[in-house]
Amino acid sequence: MKIVVLVKAVPNPTGTPEIGEGFRLKREGVELALDPGDEYGVELGLQLAEQTGGEVTYVSMGPAGATAAVRRALSMGGDRAVLVTDPALAGADALATARVLAAAVGRQPFDLVIAGAESTDGYTGTLPMAVAELLGVASASFARRVELRDGAIRLERQTADGYDVVECPLPAVLTVTAGVASPRYPTLKGIMQAKQKPFEQLTVADLGLSAEEVAATQTVERVDAAPERGRGELVQDAGDGAARIAEFLAEAKVI
Amino acid sequence: MTTVWVYAEVGADGRPEPTALELLTKARSLGDAVAAVALGPGARAAAPALGEHGAQTVYASEDPVFAEFLAEPAAHVLAGLIAEHRPNLLLFAATYDSREVAGRLQARLGATLMANATDLPAPDRAVTQIFGGTRVVEVALGGPDPKLVVVRPKSFAAEPSGGTADVVEVAADVPEGLRRARRVERHEERAAGPKLEEARVVVAGGRGLGDEANFDLLRQLADAIGNAAVGASRAVVDAGWVPYALQIGQTGKTVKPDVYIAVGISGAIQHRVGMKEAKRIVAVNKDADAPIFEIADLGVVGDALTVVPALIEEVRRHRG
């Protein structure tokens, strides 16, 4: 089975993100890491490849500094990586990103494309579906359990009140939630091997896309600090904490 | 003239989802012509409620194909309706189903899509919050119409306008090739009591509870309070203590109860974005430096396993 996992380098989640010129996320001097939400998709991709004797290709779009983050996925396992990096993509919006990813995925035959549902890009749930539409394949999002059955995918898809069981033919694009698999840690051997694996860097022109097709359709006009909620009363519980909360609930007229 | 459409999710019982009514309420202030698109069983029965909230027209199809197959039939039919009627703006709620439809439609139309919006100052402008709701970003939407905007639930309060809608039947001409990802079973994992999104009080638990079994204390507290629902942080959902349906935060639910009681939740920004609009926030945490205290109206530094049982007693005594 030929599996593609979409991965993304994000500013190190433990740092404080900063906004730079043109209201873009400041990436200079900011350490980029593999989006923690992507590791679940990586793990699922590796498990399915192991089950089927298949292979895993990582596809990513990002600045040149994203290579280390993508290599982290390679150190968990998998066969090769493709990073689309191009100054023309700075400030790319969802449409441009979907076009780039679909073009990069579509360069070779594939059975399954996996992406994290919990990505920090803000397009949670929509971007991989746009990729599926551009590739002309089936899709399902927010899968929390995935299995191969009779050449199709059977998955549990999150809903507001529980889950649906969905049967999805291949090829397909799936997004997965944190519960889908427990990501493995890269081993020392894996880290060494990752350095030898094919790692291709492509530009927008390499993908046959025009500058117009990847031009942003959105312009950030302003960024403001959100109104802060004030810090209220803080008490140390000395046996009276519960009584104070009950009093508060009574004042709020909910008890 | 500005035409604003709302992709309205409806239940098979003909009840529109609350988000559909929220979006219609907002659409009234953005457009001269407001319409809803409701696809699937229950669509026609939902039309009066959609009309009452601002839809002058409801494009409706009762065809079960929309409930049975994910996203593709809906995106296909929407694309056809858009080509015919050319709305300027199409609003979606940030729900599981609608997000799939919006993503597919964007690719089909080559239209701009703004996700996670919390407000629309104009038909071609959207506001979103980034970095866990610490920054507010205003974005101008370009490219061809319609602009697609996916709005977080509870961004607007639903208010009826007293209107009525004309129902326009939509043909479900969905090619066989678009009937792919198919729902074969539905399962509910919701606890008894009010829905998380609708409860007056939300009692939410995190890692600080120490153990899965202690989560039951929160259920007892919710029962004692009445009209209260139990929620959870992502950490305990990932740990498998409670189903994902209880998760509050960036990738879970957004709640705006009268009182939010956070127990053993540190308050990472991803969690805060789902609850910071609560009217009042109470937090219990062992760590006096927990970020949740920065936004709590009342913070109690203490052990949840001592405070919560005592609180259950206090609430019961109060209620007599």
PDB file of C-alpha atoms in Angstrom, chain A residues 16-19 25 36-37 40 93-96 98-99 117-120 122-127 129-134 136-142 144 154 157-169 171 177-179 217-239 241-246 248-255, chain B residues 70 72 75 96-97 99-100 102-104 106-108 110-116 125 130-131 133-143 150 180-190 195 197 200-201 225-226 234 238 243-245 247 250-251 253 258-259 261 275-282 284 288 293-303 306-307 310-311 314-315 318-319:
ATOM      1  CA  THR A  16       5.690  32.146  22.340  1.00  0.00           C
ATOM      2  CA  PRO A  17       4.767  32.825  18.706  1.00  0.00           C
ATOM      3  CA  GLU A  18       5.500  36.291  17.390  1.00  0.00           C
ATOM      4  CA  ILE A  19       4.062  38.239  14.522  1.00  0.00           C
ATOM      5  CA  LEU A  25       4.187  34.477  11.708  1.00  0.00           C
ATOM      6  CA  PRO A  36       2.716  17.313  17.514  1.00  0.00           C
ATOM      7  CA  GLY A  37      -0.728  16.663  15.988  1.00  0.00           C
ATOM      8  CA  TYR A  40      -0.544  10.404  15.122  1.00  0.00           C
ATOM      9  CA  ASP A  93      -3.635  30.688   2.330  1.00  0.00           C
ATOM     10  CA  ALA A  94      -5.717  27.528   2.468  1.00  0.00           C
ATOM     11  CA  LEU A  95      -6.440  27.414  -1.264  1.00  0.00           C
ATOM     12  CA  ALA A  96      -2.811  27.852  -2.285  1.00  0.00           C
ATOM     13  CA  ALA A  98      -4.258  22.768  -0.880  1.00  0.00           C
ATOM     14  CA  ARG A  99      -3.159  23.224  -4.498  1.00  0.00           C
ATOM     15  CA  ALA A 117      -7.087  16.564  12.243  1.00  0.00           C
ATOM     16  CA  GLU A 118      -5.648  18.554  15.092  1.00  0.00           C
ATOM     17  CA  SER A 119      -3.149  20.628  13.155  1.00  0.00           C
ATOM     18  CA  THR A 120      -2.393  24.046  14.529  1.00  0.00           C
ATOM     19  CA  GLY A 122      -6.341  26.957  11.938  1.00  0.00           C
ATOM     20  CA  TYR A 123      -7.852  25.202   8.935  1.00  0.00           C
ATOM     21  CA  THR A 124      -8.758  22.228  11.102  1.00  0.00           C
ATOM     22  CA  GLY A 125     -10.802  19.839   9.047  1.00  0.00           C
ATOM     23  CA  THR A 126     -11.083  21.814   5.823  1.00  0.00           C
ATOM     24  CA  LEU A 127      -7.633  21.788   4.211  1.00  0.00           C
ATOM     25  CA  MET A 129     -10.754  17.905   2.269  1.00  0.00           C
ATOM     26  CA  ALA A 130      -9.745  20.502  -0.305  1.00  0.00           C
ATOM     27  CA  VAL A 131      -6.743  18.329  -1.133  1.00  0.00           C
ATOM     28  CA  ALA A 132      -9.060  15.319  -1.565  1.00  0.00           C
ATOM     29  CA  GLU A 133     -11.311  17.276  -3.903  1.00  0.00           C
ATOM     30  CA  LEU A 134      -8.349  18.407  -6.022  1.00  0.00           C
ATOM     31  CA  GLY A 136     -10.573  13.589  -7.018  1.00  0.00           C
ATOM     32  CA  VAL A 137     -10.612  10.962  -4.286  1.00  0.00           C
ATOM     33  CA  ALA A 138     -12.852   9.974  -1.349  1.00  0.00           C
ATOM     34  CA  SER A 139     -12.280  11.407   2.113  1.00  0.00           C
ATOM     35  CA  ALA A 140     -13.249  11.269   5.763  1.00  0.00           C
ATOM     36  CA  SER A 141     -12.130  13.474   8.617  1.00  0.00           C
ATOM     37  CA  PHE A 142     -11.645  13.106  12.363  1.00  0.00           C
ATOM     38  CA  ARG A 144     -10.227   8.038  15.773  1.00  0.00           C
ATOM     39  CA  ARG A 154     -13.302   1.234   7.889  1.00  0.00           C
ATOM     40  CA  ARG A 157     -15.354   9.173  12.713  1.00  0.00           C
ATOM     41  CA  GLN A 158     -15.845  11.650  15.533  1.00  0.00           C
ATOM     42  CA  THR A 159     -19.245  13.329  15.821  1.00  0.00           C
ATOM     43  CA  ALA A 160     -20.583  15.887  18.285  1.00  0.00           C
ATOM     44  CA  ASP A 161     -22.359  13.215  20.313  1.00  0.00           C
ATOM     45  CA  GLY A 162     -20.234  10.139  19.717  1.00  0.00           C
ATOM     46  CA  TYR A 163     -18.973   8.549  16.538  1.00  0.00           C
ATOM     47  CA  ASP A 164     -20.063   7.174  13.187  1.00  0.00           C
ATOM     48  CA  VAL A 165     -18.674   4.088  11.541  1.00  0.00           C
ATOM     49  CA  VAL A 166     -17.697   5.023   7.997  1.00  0.00           C
ATOM     50  CA  GLU A 167     -16.624   2.821   5.104  1.00  0.00           C
ATOM     51  CA  CYS A 168     -14.391   4.592   2.654  1.00  0.00           C
ATOM     52  CA  PRO A 169     -13.026   3.162  -0.583  1.00  0.00           C
ATOM     53  CA  PRO A 171      -7.753   5.904  -2.749  1.00  0.00           C
ATOM     54  CA  THR A 177      -7.345  12.529  15.803  1.00  0.00           C
ATOM     55  CA  ALA A 178      -4.965  11.957  18.679  1.00  0.00           C
ATOM     56  CA  GLY A 179      -6.584   8.708  19.764  1.00  0.00           C
ATOM     57  CA  THR A 217      -6.767  35.411  -1.637  1.00  0.00           C
ATOM     58  CA  GLN A 218      -6.706  36.749   1.894  1.00  0.00           C
ATOM     59  CA  THR A 219      -5.013  39.794   3.355  1.00  0.00           C
ATOM     60  CA  VAL A 220      -4.495  40.262   7.050  1.00  0.00           C
ATOM     61  CA  GLU A 221      -5.538  43.818   7.805  1.00  0.00           C
ATOM     62  CA  ARG A 222      -4.933  44.009  11.504  1.00  0.00           C
ATOM     63  CA  VAL A 223      -3.847  42.001  14.487  1.00  0.00           C
ATOM     64  CA  ASP A 224      -4.896  43.078  17.961  1.00  0.00           C
ATOM     65  CA  ALA A 225      -4.482  41.636  21.408  1.00  0.00           C
ATOM     66  CA  ALA A 226      -7.703  39.906  22.432  1.00  0.00           C
ATOM     67  CA  PRO A 227      -9.550  41.568  25.300  1.00  0.00           C
ATOM     68  CA  GLU A 228      -8.200  40.000  28.450  1.00  0.00           C
ATOM     69  CA  ARG A 229     -10.361  38.520  31.109  1.00  0.00           C
ATOM     70  CA  GLY A 230      -9.260  39.895  34.414  1.00  0.00           C
ATOM     71  CA  ARG A 231      -7.790  37.701  37.101  1.00  0.00           C
ATOM     72  CA  GLY A 232     -10.304  37.376  39.917  1.00  0.00           C
ATOM     73  CA  GLU A 233     -10.109  36.281  43.508  1.00  0.00           C
ATOM     74  CA  LEU A 234      -7.561  33.582  44.367  1.00  0.00           C
ATOM     75  CA  VAL A 235      -7.861  31.738  47.664  1.00  0.00           C
ATOM     76  CA  GLN A 236      -5.779  29.005  49.248  1.00  0.00           C
ATOM     77  CA  ASP A 237      -7.973  26.121  50.333  1.00  0.00           C
ATOM     78  CA  ALA A 238      -7.826  25.796  54.107  1.00  0.00           C
ATOM     79  CA  GLY A 239     -10.904  23.635  54.374  1.00  0.00           C
ATOM     80  CA  GLY A 241     -12.551  26.451  49.565  1.00  0.00           C
ATOM     81  CA  ALA A 242     -15.670  24.414  48.822  1.00  0.00           C
ATOM     82  CA  ALA A 243     -17.857  26.738  50.904  1.00  0.00           C
ATOM     83  CA  ARG A 244     -16.481  29.739  49.012  1.00  0.00           C
ATOM     84  CA  ILE A 245     -17.290  28.096  45.663  1.00  0.00           C
ATOM     85  CA  ALA A 246     -20.825  27.210  46.825  1.00  0.00           C
ATOM     86  CA  PHE A 248     -20.107  31.926  44.388  1.00  0.00           C
ATOM     87  CA  LEU A 249     -22.523  29.507  42.677  1.00  0.00           C
ATOM     88  CA  ALA A 250     -25.376  30.821  44.783  1.00  0.00           C
ATOM     89  CA  GLU A 251     -24.488  34.426  43.855  1.00  0.00           C
ATOM     90  CA  ALA A 252     -24.530  33.347  40.204  1.00  0.00           C
ATOM     91  CA  LYS A 253     -27.980  31.857  40.898  1.00  0.00           C
ATOM     92  CA  VAL A 254     -27.114  28.471  39.470  1.00  0.00           C
ATOM     93  CA  ILE A 255     -27.828  26.649  42.746  1.00  0.00           C
TER      94      ILE A 255
ATOM     95  CA  LEU B  70     -19.917  12.246   3.637  1.00  0.00           C
ATOM     96  CA  GLU B  72     -19.221  14.916  -1.612  1.00  0.00           C
ATOM     97  CA  ALA B  75     -20.513  19.869  -2.022  1.00  0.00           C
ATOM     98  CA  TYR B  96     -17.511  17.908  11.654  1.00  0.00           C
ATOM     99  CA  ASP B  97     -19.826  17.621   8.655  1.00  0.00           C
ATOM    100  CA  ARG B  99     -16.040  21.564   7.609  1.00  0.00           C
ATOM    101  CA  GLU B 100     -15.727  18.645   5.195  1.00  0.00           C
ATOM    102  CA  ALA B 102     -16.589  23.623   3.017  1.00  0.00           C
ATOM    103  CA  GLY B 103     -13.135  22.228   2.258  1.00  0.00           C
ATOM    104  CA  ARG B 104     -14.361  20.304  -0.759  1.00  0.00           C
ATOM    105  CA  GLN B 106     -13.440  25.574  -1.760  1.00  0.00           C
ATOM    106  CA  ALA B 107     -11.338  23.379  -4.022  1.00  0.00           C
ATOM    107  CA  ARG B 108     -14.159  22.995  -6.514  1.00  0.00           C
ATOM    108  CA  GLY B 110     -11.341  28.030  -6.328  1.00  0.00           C
ATOM    109  CA  ALA B 111     -12.819  30.302  -3.687  1.00  0.00           C
ATOM    110  CA  THR B 112     -11.249  31.731  -0.581  1.00  0.00           C
ATOM    111  CA  LEU B 113     -12.083  30.025   2.706  1.00  0.00           C
ATOM    112  CA  MET B 114     -11.704  31.501   6.144  1.00  0.00           C
ATOM    113  CA  ALA B 115     -11.786  28.893   8.898  1.00  0.00           C
ATOM    114  CA  ASN B 116     -12.402  29.334  12.610  1.00  0.00           C
ATOM    115  CA  ARG B 125     -14.168  40.513   6.018  1.00  0.00           C
ATOM    116  CA  ILE B 130      -5.117  32.919  16.833  1.00  0.00           C
ATOM    117  CA  PHE B 131      -2.633  31.650  19.382  1.00  0.00           C
ATOM    118  CA  GLY B 133      -7.473  33.329  21.424  1.00  0.00           C
ATOM    119  CA  THR B 134      -4.784  35.734  22.616  1.00  0.00           C
ATOM    120  CA  ARG B 135      -4.768  37.695  19.334  1.00  0.00           C
ATOM    121  CA  VAL B 136      -7.619  38.871  17.181  1.00  0.00           C
ATOM    122  CA  VAL B 137      -6.964  38.970  13.433  1.00  0.00           C
ATOM    123  CA  GLU B 138      -9.076  40.745  10.851  1.00  0.00           C
ATOM    124  CA  VAL B 139      -8.783  39.399   7.324  1.00  0.00           C
ATOM    125  CA  ALA B 140      -9.989  40.844   4.008  1.00  0.00           C
ATOM    126  CA  LEU B 141     -11.339  38.100   1.749  1.00  0.00           C
ATOM    127  CA  GLY B 142     -10.468  38.344  -1.937  1.00  0.00           C
ATOM    128  CA  GLY B 143     -10.890  36.190  -5.008  1.00  0.00           C
ATOM    129  CA  VAL B 150     -16.440  28.646   8.593  1.00  0.00           C
ATOM    130  CA  ARG B 180     -18.019   7.111  -1.657  1.00  0.00           C
ATOM    131  CA  ALA B 181     -17.328   7.540   2.078  1.00  0.00           C
ATOM    132  CA  ARG B 182     -20.454   6.012   3.577  1.00  0.00           C
ATOM    133  CA  ARG B 183     -21.852   6.142   7.105  1.00  0.00           C
ATOM    134  CA  VAL B 184     -22.849   2.634   8.085  1.00  0.00           C
ATOM    135  CA  GLU B 185     -23.492   3.088  11.816  1.00  0.00           C
ATOM    136  CA  ARG B 186     -24.134   5.945  14.234  1.00  0.00           C
ATOM    137  CA  HIS B 187     -23.233   5.752  17.916  1.00  0.00           C
ATOM    138  CA  GLU B 188     -24.074   8.116  20.752  1.00  0.00           C
ATOM    139  CA  GLU B 189     -21.672   8.416  23.659  1.00  0.00           C
ATOM    140  CA  ARG B 190     -23.364  11.313  25.321  1.00  0.00           C
ATOM    141  CA  LYS B 195     -25.922  18.859  26.340  1.00  0.00           C
ATOM    142  CA  GLU B 197     -23.206  23.238  24.636  1.00  0.00           C
ATOM    143  CA  ARG B 200     -26.023  26.497  32.358  1.00  0.00           C
ATOM    144  CA  VAL B 201     -23.096  25.073  34.277  1.00  0.00           C
ATOM    145  CA  ILE B 225     -25.951  21.326  40.771  1.00  0.00           C
ATOM    146  CA  GLY B 226     -28.601  20.363  38.211  1.00  0.00           C
ATOM    147  CA  ARG B 234      -7.789  17.284  25.788  1.00  0.00           C
ATOM    148  CA  ASP B 238      -6.262  11.588  24.851  1.00  0.00           C
ATOM    149  CA  PRO B 243     -14.953  10.149  25.089  1.00  0.00           C
ATOM    150  CA  TYR B 244     -13.902  12.872  22.675  1.00  0.00           C
ATOM    151  CA  ALA B 245     -17.484  14.162  22.685  1.00  0.00           C
ATOM    152  CA  GLN B 247     -13.550  17.612  24.907  1.00  0.00           C
ATOM    153  CA  GLN B 250      -9.646  24.374  20.102  1.00  0.00           C
ATOM    154  CA  THR B 251     -10.372  21.004  18.542  1.00  0.00           C
ATOM    155  CA  LYS B 253     -16.390  22.043  21.766  1.00  0.00           C
ATOM    156  CA  ASP B 258     -23.203  30.854  33.047  1.00  0.00           C
ATOM    157  CA  VAL B 259     -20.572  29.187  35.185  1.00  0.00           C
ATOM    158  CA  ILE B 261     -15.922  25.066  36.837  1.00  0.00           C
ATOM    159  CA  MET B 275     -14.327  28.177  27.401  1.00  0.00           C
ATOM    160  CA  LYS B 276     -13.043  31.706  27.975  1.00  0.00           C
ATOM    161  CA  GLU B 277     -16.356  33.229  26.909  1.00  0.00           C
ATOM    162  CA  ALA B 278     -18.108  31.656  29.892  1.00  0.00           C
ATOM    163  CA  LYS B 279     -19.875  34.278  31.987  1.00  0.00           C
ATOM    164  CA  ARG B 280     -18.088  33.226  35.144  1.00  0.00           C
ATOM    165  CA  ILE B 281     -15.136  30.911  35.653  1.00  0.00           C
ATOM    166  CA  VAL B 282     -14.238  28.967  38.782  1.00  0.00           C
ATOM    167  CA  VAL B 284      -9.624  24.478  41.338  1.00  0.00           C
ATOM    168  CA  ALA B 288      -1.082  28.363  42.249  1.00  0.00           C
ATOM    169  CA  PHE B 293      -6.166  31.222  37.376  1.00  0.00           C
ATOM    170  CA  GLU B 294      -5.326  34.137  35.056  1.00  0.00           C
ATOM    171  CA  ILE B 295      -8.891  34.072  33.749  1.00  0.00           C
ATOM    172  CA  ALA B 296     -10.753  32.661  36.751  1.00  0.00           C
ATOM    173  CA  ASP B 297     -13.200  34.892  38.634  1.00  0.00           C
ATOM    174  CA  LEU B 298     -12.731  32.607  41.594  1.00  0.00           C
ATOM    175  CA  GLY B 299      -9.658  30.416  41.965  1.00  0.00           C
ATOM    176  CA  VAL B 300      -9.133  27.906  44.725  1.00  0.00           C
ATOM    177  CA  VAL B 301      -5.624  26.571  45.211  1.00  0.00           C
ATOM    178  CA  GLY B 302      -6.158  23.113  46.592  1.00  0.00           C
ATOM    179  CA  ASP B 303      -6.527  19.424  45.966  1.00  0.00           C
ATOM    180  CA  THR B 306     -10.646  17.311  48.827  1.00  0.00           C
ATOM    181  CA  VAL B 307     -12.438  20.327  47.404  1.00  0.00           C
ATOM    182  CA  ALA B 310     -16.796  18.965  50.063  1.00  0.00           C
ATOM    183  CA  LEU B 311     -18.391  21.062  47.327  1.00  0.00           C
ATOM    184  CA  GLU B 314     -22.170  22.150  50.212  1.00  0.00           C
ATOM    185  CA  VAL B 315     -24.300  22.217  47.059  1.00  0.00           C
ATOM    186  CA  HIS B 318     -27.735  24.571  49.813  1.00  0.00           C
ATOM    187  CA  ARG B 319     -30.374  22.944  47.660  1.00  0.00           C
TER     188      ARG B 319
END
